[in-house]
Coordinates of C-alpha atoms in Angstrom, one line a residue:
M23 CA 194.7 127.0 254.9
V24 CA 194.3 123.4 256.2
E25 CA 194.4 122.9 259.9
V26 CA 194.3 119.4 261.2
S27 CA 194.1 117.9 264.8
V28 CA 192.5 114.5 264.6
R29 CA 192.5 111.3 266.5
K30 CA 191.4 107.8 265.2
K31 CA 191.8 104.3 266.7
L32 CA 193.3 102.0 264.2
E33 CA 193.9 98.2 264.7
S34 CA 197.4 98.5 266.1
F35 CA 197.9 102.1 267.0
V36 CA 196.1 105.5 267.3
L37 CA 196.2 108.0 264.4
S38 CA 197.0 111.1 266.2
V39 CA 198.1 114.1 264.0
D40 CA 198.3 117.8 264.4
F41 CA 199.6 120.0 261.6
S42 CA 198.6 122.8 259.2
I43 CA 199.6 123.9 255.6
G44 CA 199.2 127.1 253.9
E45 CA 197.0 127.9 250.9
G46 CA 198.7 126.7 247.6
E47 CA 201.4 124.6 249.4
Y48 CA 202.4 121.2 248.3
L49 CA 202.6 118.8 251.3
T50 CA 204.0 115.2 250.8
V51 CA 203.3 112.7 253.4
I52 CA 205.7 110.0 253.6
G53 CA 206.4 106.9 255.7
R54 CA 206.7 103.2 255.7
S55 CA 203.7 100.9 254.6
G56 CA 201.2 100.8 257.6
A57 CA 202.2 104.1 259.0
G58 CA 198.7 105.5 258.5
K59 CA 199.2 107.4 255.4
S60 CA 196.2 106.3 253.4
T61 CA 193.9 106.3 256.5
L62 CA 194.9 110.1 256.9
A63 CA 194.0 110.8 253.3
K64 CA 190.8 109.1 254.0
V65 CA 189.9 111.0 257.1
L66 CA 190.7 114.4 255.6
S67 CA 188.6 113.6 252.4
G68 CA 185.6 112.4 254.4
V69 CA 185.7 108.7 253.3
E70 CA 186.3 107.7 256.8
G71 CA 185.3 109.4 260.0
I72 CA 187.4 110.6 263.1
D73 CA 187.0 109.6 266.8
S74 CA 187.7 113.2 267.9
G75 CA 189.4 116.4 266.8
S76 CA 189.0 119.0 264.1
I77 CA 189.5 119.5 260.2
K78 CA 189.4 123.2 259.2
L79 CA 189.7 124.4 255.6
N80 CA 190.2 128.1 255.5
G81 CA 188.7 128.5 258.9
R82 CA 185.7 126.4 258.1
E83 CA 185.0 123.3 260.1
I84 CA 184.6 120.4 257.8
S85 CA 185.0 117.3 259.9
H86 CA 181.3 116.7 260.2
L87 CA 180.6 117.2 256.4
P88 CA 180.3 114.2 253.8
P89 CA 183.0 114.1 251.2
E90 CA 181.0 116.0 248.5
K91 CA 180.6 118.9 250.8
R92 CA 184.3 119.4 251.7
R93 CA 185.6 121.0 248.5
I94 CA 188.3 118.3 248.6
S95 CA 189.1 116.1 245.6
Y96 CA 190.5 112.8 246.7
L97 CA 192.3 110.4 244.3
P98 CA 192.7 107.0 246.0
Q99 CA 195.3 104.5 245.0
G100 CA 194.8 102.7 241.6
N101 CA 192.6 103.8 238.7
S102 CA 189.8 106.1 240.1
L103 CA 188.0 106.6 236.8
F104 CA 184.5 105.3 236.4
P105 CA 185.1 102.1 234.3
H106 CA 181.7 102.3 232.3
M107 CA 182.5 105.9 231.0
T108 CA 184.8 107.2 228.4
V109 CA 187.5 109.5 229.5
L110 CA 185.6 112.4 228.3
E111 CA 182.5 111.4 230.3
N112 CA 184.7 111.1 233.2
L113 CA 185.9 114.5 232.8
L114 CA 182.4 116.1 232.5
F115 CA 180.9 114.1 235.3
P116 CA 182.0 116.7 238.2
L117 CA 180.6 119.4 236.0
K118 CA 177.4 117.7 235.4
V119 CA 176.9 116.9 239.0
K120 CA 177.2 120.5 239.9
G121 CA 174.6 121.4 237.2
K122 CA 177.0 123.3 235.0
K123 CA 176.4 123.6 231.4
D124 CA 179.5 125.5 230.3
F125 CA 182.3 123.1 229.5
S126 CA 184.6 125.5 227.9
G127 CA 187.3 125.0 230.6
V128 CA 187.7 121.3 229.7
N129 CA 189.6 121.9 226.4
S130 CA 192.4 123.6 228.4
I131 CA 192.6 120.9 230.8
V132 CA 192.6 118.3 228.2
E133 CA 195.5 120.1 226.5
K134 CA 197.5 120.8 229.7
F135 CA 197.4 116.9 230.6
K136 CA 197.9 115.8 227.0
I137 CA 194.8 113.5 227.0
G138 CA 193.2 114.7 223.9
R139 CA 193.8 111.3 221.9
I140 CA 192.2 109.1 224.6
L141 CA 188.9 111.1 225.2
D142 CA 186.8 108.5 223.4
R143 CA 188.3 105.5 225.3
R144 CA 187.4 103.7 228.4
P145 CA 189.8 103.3 231.3
R146 CA 190.5 99.6 230.5
E147 CA 191.6 100.7 227.1
I148 CA 194.3 103.2 228.3
S149 CA 197.6 102.9 230.1
G150 CA 198.3 103.6 233.7
G151 CA 200.0 106.9 233.1
E152 CA 197.1 108.0 230.9
A153 CA 194.6 107.0 233.6
Q154 CA 196.4 109.0 236.2
R155 CA 196.5 112.0 233.9
A156 CA 192.9 111.8 233.3
S157 CA 192.2 111.4 237.0
L158 CA 194.2 114.5 237.7
A159 CA 192.4 116.5 235.2
R160 CA 188.9 115.3 236.5
A161 CA 190.0 116.3 240.0
I162 CA 191.0 119.7 238.8
L163 CA 187.8 120.3 236.9
S164 CA 185.7 119.5 240.1
E165 CA 187.1 123.0 241.3
P166 CA 188.5 121.8 244.7
E167 CA 190.2 123.8 247.3
V168 CA 192.4 121.0 248.2
I169 CA 193.6 117.9 246.2
I170 CA 194.6 114.7 248.1
L171 CA 196.7 112.2 246.0
D172 CA 197.1 108.8 247.7
E173 CA 200.2 107.1 245.8
P174 CA 199.5 108.7 242.6
L175 CA 202.8 107.6 240.8
N176 CA 202.8 104.1 242.3
Q177 CA 203.5 101.4 239.9
L178 CA 204.2 103.6 237.0
D179 CA 207.3 103.1 235.0
F180 CA 210.2 105.7 235.5
F181 CA 209.7 107.7 232.3
T182 CA 206.0 108.1 233.0
K183 CA 206.6 109.0 236.7
T184 CA 209.0 111.8 235.7
E185 CA 206.6 113.2 233.2
L186 CA 203.8 113.3 235.8
I187 CA 205.9 114.8 238.5
E188 CA 206.4 117.7 236.0
E189 CA 202.8 117.9 235.6
L190 CA 202.1 117.9 239.5
K191 CA 204.7 120.7 239.7
K192 CA 202.5 122.9 238.0
L193 CA 200.0 122.8 240.6
K194 CA 202.1 124.3 243.2
G195 CA 201.0 127.8 244.2
N196 CA 197.5 127.2 242.4
L197 CA 196.1 124.5 244.5
T198 CA 196.6 123.0 248.0
V199 CA 198.0 119.5 247.4
I200 CA 198.4 116.7 249.9
H201 CA 200.4 113.9 248.2
I202 CA 200.8 110.5 250.0
T203 CA 203.8 108.6 249.0
H204 CA 206.3 105.9 250.3
D205 CA 208.9 107.3 247.9
P206 CA 211.2 110.0 249.3
L207 CA 212.3 111.0 245.7
E208 CA 208.7 112.2 245.0
A209 CA 209.0 114.3 248.2
M210 CA 212.3 115.6 247.2
E211 CA 211.0 116.7 243.7
L212 CA 207.5 118.1 244.8
S213 CA 207.4 119.3 248.4
D214 CA 207.1 122.7 249.9
K215 CA 206.8 120.7 253.0
V216 CA 207.2 117.2 254.1
L217 CA 205.2 115.3 256.8
L218 CA 206.9 112.2 258.1
L219 CA 204.4 109.7 259.5
E220 CA 205.5 106.9 261.9
K221 CA 202.8 104.6 263.5
G222 CA 200.1 107.3 263.2
K223 CA 202.4 110.1 264.7
V224 CA 203.9 113.1 263.0
I225 CA 207.6 112.9 263.8
F226 CA 208.7 115.7 261.4
L227 CA 207.1 118.5 259.4
G228 CA 209.2 120.9 257.4
S229 CA 211.3 121.3 254.2
W230 CA 213.0 118.3 252.5
E231 CA 216.2 120.0 253.2
E232 CA 215.6 120.2 256.8
L233 CA 214.6 116.6 256.9
I234 CA 217.7 115.5 255.3
E235 CA 219.6 117.6 257.9
R236 CA 217.7 116.1 260.7
G237 CA 218.2 112.6 259.4
K238 CA 222.0 112.9 259.8
G239 CA 221.7 112.9 263.6
E240 CA 218.4 113.5 265.4
L241 CA 216.0 110.9 263.9
P242 CA 216.3 107.4 264.8
E243 CA 218.2 104.9 262.8
R244 CA 215.0 103.1 261.8
I245 CA 213.8 106.3 260.2
R246 CA 217.2 107.5 258.7
S247 CA 217.5 104.1 257.1
F248 CA 214.4 105.0 255.0
F249 CA 216.2 107.8 253.1
P250 CA 218.5 107.6 250.1
Y251 CA 220.9 110.0 251.6
R252 CA 222.9 109.2 254.8

């Protein structure tokens, strides 16, 4: 379980969020640009600090820990692969950092994400979709308790995005996933829970179906206009 209660002063508002998600749940965090979504991802992963509050992972306080000690894999926006390494070297990197010499689990991940034919290529030599598949594979190989994905499907074409959504669905129930997006359709396809963020505040947390029902009346017009269903 992830339990979050954090405060962080930003330039134009205060990020002030309180929520929890269960083990193996898939949470999408949605909101307009500038709502604080990426800052939330960075705070949870340890890339940025907090002014006050608590972040607990399965009962363990982690807000004071550096990113590498949190058991959280964070995929920032854009290509997160190391540009000077081949795809295979990228995949092996988290295992080598941990001092592991058994790489037998790599083959199954390579097969699962269909990246076998690009293992000897460098990031500049592969497509955006291939890079995202490789990044996800590397994140899983690091054996995290939580994966945080910041706009993982942004700037991908429709067909590649659809394929990757199917891959992400396979993570549900196996890993706790926090998926940052501005696209409500990703939330509809993937979420166990949806967190709607507006100017650093949580204005909704629940299922997609509950959010749509709320959007018919309770949520303000500026939020309702964000959704494809009216």
